Amino acid sequence: CDMMAFRKSIMQIMFAFLMLSMIFIFLPRAFLSGDRISEVLEKENVIKDPAEPKPLPAPFSGKVEFRNVDFRYPEAEEDVLKDISFTALPGQVTAIIGSTGCGKSTVVNLVPRFFDVYKGAVLVDDVDVRDVRQHDLREKIGYTPQKGVLFSGTVESNLRLADEEASEETLRQSIEIAQAADFVFENPEGLDAPISQGGGNVSGGQKQRLSIARSLVKRPPIFIFDDTFSALDFKTDAALRKELKEKTGDSTVLLVTQRVATVMSADQIIVLDNGKIVGKGTHRELMKSCQTYQEIATSQLSKEELA
């Protein structure tokens, strides 16, 4: 009995020592994490609504114009965008292509005011985006980032984040346009199929297609697809773009990509290189006039595919 009591005492001491060790290891980490969270929460938002916001025009068409835009990130010494000027029209697809790091995503991030221009102006329906409330502006935009973001719940609850009042027909049509019908409706649970936090229980391509479907549910005048099709195979990419062209109607579509195959049918292609526009036009026009576009195109596709 004495030996058993002794062993029990030793075990209790070891357990207490282990707990103290864990406290000394994790407590500093907890304090450090708390400091970081406080730093984020206390950081002042540099993007602010104007004191006297202007209303957006009604009806709103969705025209987007970049007028002599320069941009540099906060505390940076050099501009990452230089003298960017183009107009994206309703009912058309404007694609932005270029090498990694040339500023493609930065361009489209200026439209919903994730950042503000350093010089020049970004306008929607001839109104400077800095002159309207952020909420009003972003209500007009369906934005899909490169990495699709899903939340714990169901397929339906994730889609309704775009519009809580959307009809079931709107949800179904958006899923079909986004080429997600095969894995949504072939699942016996359909729209009620569970989605884990971050979309961990679906593939990268499925996550991306559900993110696209969510933007479509919103039916906005302006769509922004920021390298959204990168996780899709070429067949799905082509089918989705075809459906988008037919079903987005009069919306303005801004499409960022590194794939030439994705932009070939666009109404207007903007070619970026080192933060500058080096080409602007259709695929056929750029194949004749823009060396940067030619180099990108011939590195990805054969002459027969580019014809």
PDB file of C-alpha atoms in Angstrom:
ATOM      1  CA  CYS A   1       0.000   0.000   0.000  1.00  0.00           C
ATOM      2  CA  ASP A   2       2.830   2.351   0.868  1.00  0.00           C
ATOM      3  CA  MET A   3       4.451   1.643  -2.512  1.00  0.00           C
ATOM      4  CA  MET A   4       1.170   2.326  -4.333  1.00  0.00           C
ATOM      5  CA  ALA A   5       0.708   5.579  -2.412  1.00  0.00           C
ATOM      6  CA  PHE A   6       4.282   6.564  -3.233  1.00  0.00           C
ATOM      7  CA  ARG A   7       3.757   5.876  -6.946  1.00  0.00           C
ATOM      8  CA  LYS A   8       0.499   7.848  -6.866  1.00  0.00           C
ATOM      9  CA  SER A   9       2.289  10.799  -5.268  1.00  0.00           C
ATOM     10  CA  ILE A  10       5.038  10.649  -7.903  1.00  0.00           C
ATOM     11  CA  MET A  11       2.427  10.611 -10.678  1.00  0.00           C
ATOM     12  CA  GLN A  12       0.644  13.603  -9.156  1.00  0.00           C
ATOM     13  CA  ILE A  13       3.923  15.516  -8.891  1.00  0.00           C
ATOM     14  CA  MET A  14       4.802  14.697 -12.512  1.00  0.00           C
ATOM     15  CA  PHE A  15       1.353  15.770 -13.661  1.00  0.00           C
ATOM     16  CA  ALA A  16       1.623  19.037 -11.746  1.00  0.00           C
ATOM     17  CA  PHE A  17       5.093  19.629 -13.218  1.00  0.00           C
ATOM     18  CA  LEU A  18       3.730  18.964 -16.708  1.00  0.00           C
ATOM     19  CA  MET A  19       0.871  21.415 -16.213  1.00  0.00           C
ATOM     20  CA  LEU A  20       3.244  24.100 -14.934  1.00  0.00           C
ATOM     21  CA  SER A  21       5.511  23.533 -17.939  1.00  0.00           C
ATOM     22  CA  MET A  22       2.570  23.940 -20.306  1.00  0.00           C
ATOM     23  CA  ILE A  23       1.518  27.129 -18.546  1.00  0.00           C
ATOM     24  CA  PHE A  24       5.015  28.608 -18.851  1.00  0.00           C
ATOM     25  CA  ILE A  25       5.144  27.627 -22.533  1.00  0.00           C
ATOM     26  CA  PHE A  26       1.673  28.704 -23.647  1.00  0.00           C
ATOM     27  CA  LEU A  27       1.043  31.718 -21.398  1.00  0.00           C
ATOM     28  CA  PRO A  28       3.643  33.942 -23.131  1.00  0.00           C
ATOM     29  CA  ARG A  29       2.267  32.840 -26.493  1.00  0.00           C
ATOM     30  CA  ALA A  30      -1.248  33.742 -25.373  1.00  0.00           C
ATOM     31  CA  PHE A  31      -0.103  37.199 -24.263  1.00  0.00           C
ATOM     32  CA  LEU A  32       1.720  37.687 -27.579  1.00  0.00           C
ATOM     33  CA  SER A  33      -1.359  36.624 -29.565  1.00  0.00           C
ATOM     34  CA  GLY A  34      -3.503  38.979 -27.487  1.00  0.00           C
ATOM     35  CA  ASP A  35      -1.154  41.843 -28.244  1.00  0.00           C
ATOM     36  CA  ARG A  36      -1.339  41.112 -31.962  1.00  0.00           C
ATOM     37  CA  ILE A  37      -5.153  40.971 -31.909  1.00  0.00           C
ATOM     38  CA  SER A  38      -5.294  44.260 -30.009  1.00  0.00           C
ATOM     39  CA  GLU A  39      -2.920  45.814 -32.523  1.00  0.00           C
ATOM     40  CA  VAL A  40      -5.218  44.839 -35.395  1.00  0.00           C
ATOM     41  CA  LEU A  41      -8.387  45.998 -33.622  1.00  0.00           C
ATOM     42  CA  GLU A  42      -6.857  49.323 -32.643  1.00  0.00           C
ATOM     43  CA  LYS A  43      -5.402  50.063 -36.081  1.00  0.00           C
ATOM     44  CA  GLU A  44      -7.138  53.023 -37.676  1.00  0.00           C
ATOM     45  CA  ASN A  45      -8.896  52.342 -40.952  1.00  0.00           C
ATOM     46  CA  VAL A  46      -7.301  54.536 -43.612  1.00  0.00           C
ATOM     47  CA  ILE A  47     -10.181  53.994 -46.063  1.00  0.00           C
ATOM     48  CA  LYS A  48     -12.928  56.316 -44.859  1.00  0.00           C
ATOM     49  CA  ASP A  49     -16.303  57.433 -46.145  1.00  0.00           C
ATOM     50  CA  PRO A  50     -16.540  61.065 -47.273  1.00  0.00           C
ATOM     51  CA  ALA A  51     -18.096  63.587 -44.908  1.00  0.00           C
ATOM     52  CA  GLU A  52     -20.739  64.382 -47.519  1.00  0.00           C
ATOM     53  CA  PRO A  53     -21.119  61.270 -49.710  1.00  0.00           C
ATOM     54  CA  LYS A  54     -22.596  61.515 -53.178  1.00  0.00           C
ATOM     55  CA  PRO A  55     -25.374  59.162 -54.268  1.00  0.00           C
ATOM     56  CA  LEU A  56     -24.666  56.754 -57.095  1.00  0.00           C
ATOM     57  CA  PRO A  57     -26.664  57.412 -60.266  1.00  0.00           C
ATOM     58  CA  ALA A  58     -30.024  55.687 -60.672  1.00  0.00           C
ATOM     59  CA  PRO A  59     -30.328  53.727 -62.821  1.00  0.00           C
ATOM     60  CA  PHE A  60     -26.760  52.487 -62.366  1.00  0.00           C
ATOM     61  CA  SER A  61     -25.094  51.022 -65.476  1.00  0.00           C
ATOM     62  CA  GLY A  62     -21.778  49.822 -64.008  1.00  0.00           C
ATOM     63  CA  LYS A  63     -19.274  51.600 -66.254  1.00  0.00           C
ATOM     64  CA  VAL A  64     -15.791  51.556 -64.682  1.00  0.00           C
ATOM     65  CA  GLU A  65     -13.122  54.055 -65.674  1.00  0.00           C
ATOM     66  CA  PHE A  66      -9.477  54.357 -64.617  1.00  0.00           C
ATOM     67  CA  ARG A  67      -8.247  57.866 -65.293  1.00  0.00           C
ATOM     68  CA  ASN A  68      -4.446  58.404 -65.133  1.00  0.00           C
ATOM     69  CA  VAL A  69      -4.140  56.247 -61.987  1.00  0.00           C
ATOM     70  CA  ASP A  70      -0.893  55.935 -60.029  1.00  0.00           C
ATOM     71  CA  PHE A  71      -0.800  53.769 -56.915  1.00  0.00           C
ATOM     72  CA  ARG A  72       1.705  52.876 -54.245  1.00  0.00           C
ATOM     73  CA  TYR A  73       1.160  50.852 -51.084  1.00  0.00           C
ATOM     74  CA  PRO A  74       1.298  52.680 -47.728  1.00  0.00           C
ATOM     75  CA  GLU A  75       4.860  53.569 -46.689  1.00  0.00           C
ATOM     76  CA  ALA A  76       6.230  52.320 -50.036  1.00  0.00           C
ATOM     77  CA  GLU A  77       8.663  54.544 -51.908  1.00  0.00           C
ATOM     78  CA  GLU A  78       7.741  53.549 -55.458  1.00  0.00           C
ATOM     79  CA  ASP A  79       4.506  53.316 -57.409  1.00  0.00           C
ATOM     80  CA  VAL A  80       3.307  49.813 -58.313  1.00  0.00           C
ATOM     81  CA  LEU A  81       0.841  51.233 -60.874  1.00  0.00           C
ATOM     82  CA  LYS A  82       1.751  54.056 -63.239  1.00  0.00           C
ATOM     83  CA  ASP A  83      -0.617  56.114 -65.406  1.00  0.00           C
ATOM     84  CA  ILE A  84      -3.315  53.450 -65.733  1.00  0.00           C
ATOM     85  CA  SER A  85      -6.145  54.566 -68.028  1.00  0.00           C
ATOM     86  CA  PHE A  86      -8.926  52.444 -69.538  1.00  0.00           C
ATOM     87  CA  THR A  87     -12.711  52.129 -69.526  1.00  0.00           C
ATOM     88  CA  ALA A  88     -14.650  48.901 -68.878  1.00  0.00           C
ATOM     89  CA  LEU A  89     -18.135  49.084 -70.364  1.00  0.00           C
ATOM     90  CA  PRO A  90     -21.402  47.387 -69.341  1.00  0.00           C
ATOM     91  CA  GLY A  91     -22.171  44.226 -71.273  1.00  0.00           C
ATOM     92  CA  GLN A  92     -18.491  43.634 -72.006  1.00  0.00           C
ATOM     93  CA  VAL A  93     -15.665  41.559 -70.546  1.00  0.00           C
ATOM     94  CA  THR A  94     -12.486  43.491 -69.822  1.00  0.00           C
ATOM     95  CA  ALA A  95      -9.597  41.128 -69.078  1.00  0.00           C
ATOM     96  CA  ILE A  96      -6.330  42.106 -67.397  1.00  0.00           C
ATOM     97  CA  ILE A  97      -3.313  39.919 -68.085  1.00  0.00           C
ATOM     98  CA  GLY A  98       0.381  40.037 -67.308  1.00  0.00           C
ATOM     99  CA  SER A  99       3.186  38.267 -65.485  1.00  0.00           C
ATOM    100  CA  THR A 100       3.139  37.570 -61.743  1.00  0.00           C
ATOM    101  CA  GLY A 101       3.628  40.756 -59.712  1.00  0.00           C
ATOM    102  CA  CYS A 102       2.839  43.182 -62.538  1.00  0.00           C
ATOM    103  CA  GLY A 103      -0.095  44.760 -60.631  1.00  0.00           C
ATOM    104  CA  LYS A 104      -3.157  42.978 -62.062  1.00  0.00           C
ATOM    105  CA  SER A 105      -4.894  42.330 -58.723  1.00  0.00           C
ATOM    106  CA  THR A 106      -3.936  45.774 -57.452  1.00  0.00           C
ATOM    107  CA  VAL A 107      -5.836  47.357 -60.357  1.00  0.00           C
ATOM    108  CA  VAL A 108      -9.141  45.622 -59.595  1.00  0.00           C
ATOM    109  CA  ASN A 109      -8.724  46.088 -55.830  1.00  0.00           C
ATOM    110  CA  LEU A 110      -8.973  49.833 -56.383  1.00  0.00           C
ATOM    111  CA  VAL A 111     -12.540  49.551 -57.689  1.00  0.00           C
ATOM    112  CA  PRO A 112     -14.194  48.468 -54.386  1.00  0.00           C
ATOM    113  CA  ARG A 113     -11.758  50.737 -52.483  1.00  0.00           C
ATOM    114  CA  PHE A 114      -9.713  48.066 -50.761  1.00  0.00           C
ATOM    115  CA  PHE A 115      -7.050  50.708 -51.381  1.00  0.00           C
ATOM    116  CA  ASP A 116      -7.229  54.293 -52.634  1.00  0.00           C
ATOM    117  CA  VAL A 117      -5.354  55.682 -55.607  1.00  0.00           C
ATOM    118  CA  TYR A 118      -2.226  57.753 -55.041  1.00  0.00           C
ATOM    119  CA  LYS A 119      -2.917  59.900 -58.086  1.00  0.00           C
ATOM    120  CA  GLY A 120      -5.696  60.089 -60.673  1.00  0.00           C
ATOM    121  CA  ALA A 121      -9.173  58.619 -60.137  1.00  0.00           C
ATOM    122  CA  VAL A 122     -11.273  55.469 -60.396  1.00  0.00           C
ATOM    123  CA  LEU A 123     -14.858  56.212 -61.419  1.00  0.00           C
ATOM    124  CA  VAL A 124     -18.066  54.193 -61.596  1.00  0.00           C
ATOM    125  CA  ASP A 125     -20.753  55.731 -63.777  1.00  0.00           C
ATOM    126  CA  ASP A 126     -18.583  58.893 -63.857  1.00  0.00           C
ATOM    127  CA  VAL A 127     -18.542  59.214 -60.032  1.00  0.00           C
ATOM    128  CA  ASP A 128     -15.228  59.019 -58.167  1.00  0.00           C
ATOM    129  CA  VAL A 129     -15.362  55.967 -55.871  1.00  0.00           C
ATOM    130  CA  ARG A 130     -13.875  58.090 -53.070  1.00  0.00           C
ATOM    131  CA  ASP A 131     -16.962  60.327 -53.139  1.00  0.00           C
ATOM    132  CA  VAL A 132     -19.519  57.620 -52.258  1.00  0.00           C
ATOM    133  CA  ARG A 133     -20.107  55.456 -49.190  1.00  0.00           C
ATOM    134  CA  GLN A 134     -18.161  52.205 -49.220  1.00  0.00           C
ATOM    135  CA  HIS A 135     -21.348  50.240 -48.495  1.00  0.00           C
ATOM    136  CA  ASP A 136     -23.169  51.794 -51.457  1.00  0.00           C
ATOM    137  CA  LEU A 137     -20.206  51.137 -53.744  1.00  0.00           C
ATOM    138  CA  ARG A 138     -19.670  47.524 -52.703  1.00  0.00           C
ATOM    139  CA  GLU A 139     -23.373  46.746 -53.009  1.00  0.00           C
ATOM    140  CA  LYS A 140     -22.894  47.247 -56.751  1.00  0.00           C
ATOM    141  CA  ILE A 141     -19.939  44.838 -56.997  1.00  0.00           C
ATOM    142  CA  GLY A 142     -19.699  41.053 -57.030  1.00  0.00           C
ATOM    143  CA  TYR A 143     -16.096  40.320 -56.049  1.00  0.00           C
ATOM    144  CA  THR A 144     -14.552  36.839 -56.235  1.00  0.00           C
ATOM    145  CA  PRO A 145     -10.919  36.528 -55.067  1.00  0.00           C
ATOM    146  CA  GLN A 146      -8.365  34.005 -56.258  1.00  0.00           C
ATOM    147  CA  LYS A 147      -8.744  31.912 -53.124  1.00  0.00           C
ATOM    148  CA  GLY A 148     -12.407  31.119 -52.602  1.00  0.00           C
ATOM    149  CA  VAL A 149     -13.640  31.662 -49.050  1.00  0.00           C
ATOM    150  CA  LEU A 150     -16.380  29.430 -47.620  1.00  0.00           C
ATOM    151  CA  PHE A 151     -17.855  29.316 -44.128  1.00  0.00           C
ATOM    152  CA  SER A 152     -19.196  26.538 -41.948  1.00  0.00           C
ATOM    153  CA  GLY A 153     -22.839  25.848 -42.759  1.00  0.00           C
ATOM    154  CA  THR A 154     -24.413  24.524 -45.948  1.00  0.00           C
ATOM    155  CA  VAL A 155     -24.093  25.201 -49.659  1.00  0.00           C
ATOM    156  CA  GLU A 156     -27.260  27.312 -49.440  1.00  0.00           C
ATOM    157  CA  SER A 157     -26.162  29.373 -46.430  1.00  0.00           C
ATOM    158  CA  ASN A 158     -22.883  30.194 -48.175  1.00  0.00           C
ATOM    159  CA  LEU A 159     -24.668  31.342 -51.335  1.00  0.00           C
ATOM    160  CA  ARG A 160     -27.206  33.410 -49.389  1.00  0.00           C
ATOM    161  CA  LEU A 161     -24.407  35.512 -47.932  1.00  0.00           C
ATOM    162  CA  ALA A 162     -24.681  37.435 -51.208  1.00  0.00           C
ATOM    163  CA  ASP A 163     -28.453  37.880 -50.949  1.00  0.00           C
ATOM    164  CA  GLU A 164     -30.508  36.491 -48.074  1.00  0.00           C
ATOM    165  CA  GLU A 165     -33.731  36.976 -50.050  1.00  0.00           C
ATOM    166  CA  ALA A 166     -32.558  35.214 -53.217  1.00  0.00           C
ATOM    167  CA  SER A 167     -35.066  32.770 -54.677  1.00  0.00           C
ATOM    168  CA  GLU A 168     -34.261  29.078 -55.004  1.00  0.00           C
ATOM    169  CA  GLU A 169     -34.368  29.530 -58.776  1.00  0.00           C
ATOM    170  CA  THR A 170     -31.668  32.225 -58.531  1.00  0.00           C
ATOM    171  CA  LEU A 171     -29.523  29.904 -56.414  1.00  0.00           C
ATOM    172  CA  ARG A 172     -29.990  27.064 -58.880  1.00  0.00           C
ATOM    173  CA  GLN A 173     -29.215  29.219 -61.917  1.00  0.00           C
ATOM    174  CA  SER A 174     -26.095  30.650 -60.270  1.00  0.00           C
ATOM    175  CA  ILE A 175     -24.857  27.152 -59.465  1.00  0.00           C
ATOM    176  CA  GLU A 176     -25.415  26.050 -63.060  1.00  0.00           C
ATOM    177  CA  ILE A 177     -23.610  29.081 -64.546  1.00  0.00           C
ATOM    178  CA  ALA A 178     -20.684  28.488 -62.158  1.00  0.00           C
ATOM    179  CA  GLN A 179     -20.442  24.873 -63.406  1.00  0.00           C
ATOM    180  CA  ALA A 180     -21.107  23.599 -59.872  1.00  0.00           C
ATOM    181  CA  ALA A 181     -24.302  21.656 -60.643  1.00  0.00           C
ATOM    182  CA  ASP A 182     -22.464  18.353 -61.089  1.00  0.00           C
ATOM    183  CA  PHE A 183     -21.277  18.122 -57.484  1.00  0.00           C
ATOM    184  CA  VAL A 184     -24.111  20.092 -55.821  1.00  0.00           C
ATOM    185  CA  PHE A 185     -27.202  18.499 -57.333  1.00  0.00           C
ATOM    186  CA  GLU A 186     -25.750  15.009 -57.719  1.00  0.00           C
ATOM    187  CA  ASN A 187     -25.304  15.023 -53.940  1.00  0.00           C
ATOM    188  CA  PRO A 188     -28.529  13.718 -52.303  1.00  0.00           C
ATOM    189  CA  GLU A 189     -28.335  16.601 -49.810  1.00  0.00           C
ATOM    190  CA  GLY A 190     -28.150  19.212 -52.606  1.00  0.00           C
ATOM    191  CA  LEU A 191     -28.267  22.768 -51.256  1.00  0.00           C
ATOM    192  CA  ASP A 192     -28.345  21.365 -47.720  1.00  0.00           C
ATOM    193  CA  ALA A 193     -24.962  19.661 -48.144  1.00  0.00           C
ATOM    194  CA  PRO A 194     -22.694  20.668 -45.236  1.00  0.00           C
ATOM    195  CA  ILE A 195     -19.675  22.924 -45.765  1.00  0.00           C
ATOM    196  CA  SER A 196     -16.933  22.866 -43.137  1.00  0.00           C
ATOM    197  CA  GLN A 197     -15.101  25.993 -42.004  1.00  0.00           C
ATOM    198  CA  GLY A 198     -12.941  27.262 -44.851  1.00  0.00           C
ATOM    199  CA  GLY A 199     -14.458  24.731 -47.228  1.00  0.00           C
ATOM    200  CA  GLY A 200     -12.134  22.001 -46.003  1.00  0.00           C
ATOM    201  CA  ASN A 201     -14.485  19.244 -47.167  1.00  0.00           C
ATOM    202  CA  VAL A 202     -14.564  20.317 -50.843  1.00  0.00           C
ATOM    203  CA  SER A 203     -11.816  20.468 -53.468  1.00  0.00           C
ATOM    204  CA  GLY A 204     -10.100  23.689 -54.546  1.00  0.00           C
ATOM    205  CA  GLY A 205     -12.022  23.765 -57.824  1.00  0.00           C
ATOM    206  CA  GLN A 206     -15.349  23.133 -56.086  1.00  0.00           C
ATOM    207  CA  LYS A 207     -14.625  25.856 -53.550  1.00  0.00           C
ATOM    208  CA  GLN A 208     -13.835  28.281 -56.347  1.00  0.00           C
ATOM    209  CA  ARG A 209     -17.005  27.446 -58.269  1.00  0.00           C
ATOM    210  CA  LEU A 210     -19.153  27.943 -55.157  1.00  0.00           C
ATOM    211  CA  SER A 211     -17.473  31.316 -54.584  1.00  0.00           C
ATOM    212  CA  ILE A 212     -18.279  32.294 -58.175  1.00  0.00           C
ATOM    213  CA  ALA A 213     -21.875  31.115 -57.714  1.00  0.00           C
ATOM    214  CA  ARG A 214     -22.175  33.313 -54.621  1.00  0.00           C
ATOM    215  CA  SER A 215     -21.152  36.384 -56.638  1.00  0.00           C
ATOM    216  CA  LEU A 216     -23.684  35.462 -59.318  1.00  0.00           C
ATOM    217  CA  VAL A 217     -26.478  35.227 -56.721  1.00  0.00           C
ATOM    218  CA  LYS A 218     -25.929  38.911 -56.014  1.00  0.00           C
ATOM    219  CA  ARG A 219     -26.583  39.834 -59.668  1.00  0.00           C
ATOM    220  CA  PRO A 220     -24.512  43.038 -59.427  1.00  0.00           C
ATOM    221  CA  PRO A 221     -23.878  45.587 -62.182  1.00  0.00           C
ATOM    222  CA  ILE A 222     -20.096  44.999 -61.785  1.00  0.00           C
ATOM    223  CA  PHE A 223     -18.349  41.632 -61.529  1.00  0.00           C
ATOM    224  CA  ILE A 224     -14.701  41.324 -60.493  1.00  0.00           C
ATOM    225  CA  PHE A 225     -13.018  37.937 -60.928  1.00  0.00           C
ATOM    226  CA  ASP A 226      -9.500  38.189 -59.521  1.00  0.00           C
ATOM    227  CA  ASP A 227      -7.658  35.193 -61.010  1.00  0.00           C
ATOM    228  CA  THR A 228     -10.750  33.244 -59.995  1.00  0.00           C
ATOM    229  CA  PHE A 229     -10.477  30.565 -62.682  1.00  0.00           C
ATOM    230  CA  SER A 230      -6.936  29.483 -61.752  1.00  0.00           C
ATOM    231  CA  ALA A 231      -8.160  26.392 -59.858  1.00  0.00           C
ATOM    232  CA  LEU A 232     -10.373  25.255 -62.758  1.00  0.00           C
ATOM    233  CA  ASP A 233      -9.422  22.914 -65.587  1.00  0.00           C
ATOM    234  CA  PHE A 234      -9.525  24.380 -69.087  1.00  0.00           C
ATOM    235  CA  LYS A 235     -12.791  22.646 -70.038  1.00  0.00           C
ATOM    236  CA  THR A 236     -14.633  23.995 -66.973  1.00  0.00           C
ATOM    237  CA  ASP A 237     -13.013  27.413 -67.468  1.00  0.00           C
ATOM    238  CA  ALA A 238     -14.279  27.600 -71.065  1.00  0.00           C
ATOM    239  CA  ALA A 239     -17.804  26.424 -70.185  1.00  0.00           C
ATOM    240  CA  LEU A 240     -18.046  28.891 -67.291  1.00  0.00           C
ATOM    241  CA  ARG A 241     -16.906  31.837 -69.406  1.00  0.00           C
ATOM    242  CA  LYS A 242     -19.406  30.937 -72.113  1.00  0.00           C
ATOM    243  CA  GLU A 243     -22.244  30.884 -69.572  1.00  0.00           C
ATOM    244  CA  LEU A 244     -21.039  34.130 -67.993  1.00  0.00           C
ATOM    245  CA  LYS A 245     -21.016  35.850 -71.372  1.00  0.00           C
ATOM    246  CA  GLU A 246     -24.587  34.751 -72.057  1.00  0.00           C
ATOM    247  CA  LYS A 247     -26.099  35.191 -68.592  1.00  0.00           C
ATOM    248  CA  THR A 248     -24.421  38.238 -67.003  1.00  0.00           C
ATOM    249  CA  GLY A 249     -26.384  40.457 -69.391  1.00  0.00           C
ATOM    250  CA  ASP A 250     -25.493  44.122 -69.124  1.00  0.00           C
ATOM    251  CA  SER A 251     -23.032  43.764 -66.253  1.00  0.00           C
ATOM    252  CA  THR A 252     -19.464  45.046 -66.490  1.00  0.00           C
ATOM    253  CA  VAL A 253     -17.032  42.147 -66.068  1.00  0.00           C
ATOM    254  CA  LEU A 254     -13.436  42.712 -64.931  1.00  0.00           C
ATOM    255  CA  LEU A 255     -11.401  39.530 -65.243  1.00  0.00           C
ATOM    256  CA  VAL A 256      -7.836  39.090 -63.952  1.00  0.00           C
ATOM    257  CA  THR A 257      -5.880  36.072 -65.168  1.00  0.00           C
ATOM    258  CA  GLN A 258      -2.527  34.727 -66.305  1.00  0.00           C
ATOM    259  CA  ARG A 259      -4.143  32.350 -68.803  1.00  0.00           C
ATOM    260  CA  VAL A 260      -4.254  33.489 -72.426  1.00  0.00           C
ATOM    261  CA  ALA A 261      -6.966  30.918 -73.166  1.00  0.00           C
ATOM    262  CA  THR A 262      -9.184  32.662 -70.615  1.00  0.00           C
ATOM    263  CA  VAL A 263      -8.881  36.119 -72.231  1.00  0.00           C
ATOM    264  CA  MET A 264      -8.983  35.289 -75.939  1.00  0.00           C
ATOM    265  CA  SER A 265     -12.720  35.930 -76.230  1.00  0.00           C
ATOM    266  CA  ALA A 266     -12.728  39.082 -74.075  1.00  0.00           C
ATOM    267  CA  ASP A 267     -14.075  42.294 -75.593  1.00  0.00           C
ATOM    268  CA  GLN A 268     -11.031  44.185 -74.313  1.00  0.00           C
ATOM    269  CA  ILE A 269      -7.684  42.954 -72.985  1.00  0.00           C
ATOM    270  CA  ILE A 270      -5.425  45.156 -70.859  1.00  0.00           C
ATOM    271  CA  VAL A 271      -1.792  43.979 -70.862  1.00  0.00           C
ATOM    272  CA  LEU A 272       0.256  45.019 -67.836  1.00  0.00           C
ATOM    273  CA  ASP A 273       4.020  44.952 -67.462  1.00  0.00           C
ATOM    274  CA  ASN A 274       5.791  46.350 -64.423  1.00  0.00           C
ATOM    275  CA  GLY A 275       2.737  48.357 -63.388  1.00  0.00           C
ATOM    276  CA  LYS A 276       2.190  49.973 -66.780  1.00  0.00           C
ATOM    277  CA  ILE A 277      -0.262  49.319 -69.600  1.00  0.00           C
ATOM    278  CA  VAL A 278       1.764  48.094 -72.577  1.00  0.00           C
ATOM    279  CA  GLY A 279      -1.135  46.855 -74.682  1.00  0.00           C
ATOM    280  CA  LYS A 280      -4.862  47.357 -75.062  1.00  0.00           C
ATOM    281  CA  GLY A 281      -7.240  45.685 -77.508  1.00  0.00           C
ATOM    282  CA  THR A 282      -8.697  42.351 -78.590  1.00  0.00           C
ATOM    283  CA  HIS A 283      -6.722  39.117 -78.822  1.00  0.00           C
ATOM    284  CA  ARG A 284      -6.251  39.482 -82.599  1.00  0.00           C
ATOM    285  CA  GLU A 285      -5.163  43.121 -82.290  1.00  0.00           C
ATOM    286  CA  LEU A 286      -2.667  42.389 -79.526  1.00  0.00           C
ATOM    287  CA  MET A 287      -1.160  39.437 -81.385  1.00  0.00           C
ATOM    288  CA  LYS A 288      -0.204  41.960 -84.071  1.00  0.00           C
ATOM    289  CA  SER A 289       0.732  44.976 -81.953  1.00  0.00           C
ATOM    290  CA  CYS A 290       1.907  43.956 -78.452  1.00  0.00           C
ATOM    291  CA  GLN A 291       5.176  42.079 -77.986  1.00  0.00           C
ATOM    292  CA  THR A 292       4.525  41.384 -74.284  1.00  0.00           C
ATOM    293  CA  TYR A 293       1.183  39.770 -75.107  1.00  0.00           C
ATOM    294  CA  GLN A 294       2.748  37.785 -77.945  1.00  0.00           C
ATOM    295  CA  GLU A 295       5.412  36.417 -75.590  1.00  0.00           C
ATOM    296  CA  ILE A 296       2.829  35.397 -72.987  1.00  0.00           C
ATOM    297  CA  ALA A 297       0.561  33.849 -75.616  1.00  0.00           C
ATOM    298  CA  THR A 298       3.209  31.825 -77.447  1.00  0.00           C
ATOM    299  CA  SER A 299       4.606  30.510 -74.146  1.00  0.00           C
ATOM    300  CA  GLN A 300       1.208  28.991 -73.294  1.00  0.00           C
ATOM    301  CA  LEU A 301      -0.482  27.993 -76.540  1.00  0.00           C
ATOM    302  CA  SER A 302       0.452  26.697 -79.972  1.00  0.00           C
ATOM    303  CA  LYS A 303       0.054  28.737 -83.173  1.00  0.00           C
ATOM    304  CA  GLU A 304      -3.003  26.660 -84.073  1.00  0.00           C
ATOM    305  CA  GLU A 305      -4.623  27.362 -80.691  1.00  0.00           C
ATOM    306  CA  LEU A 306      -3.877  31.081 -80.966  1.00  0.00           C
ATOM    307  CA  ALA A 307      -5.289  31.423 -84.459  1.00  0.00           C
TER     308      ALA A 307
END
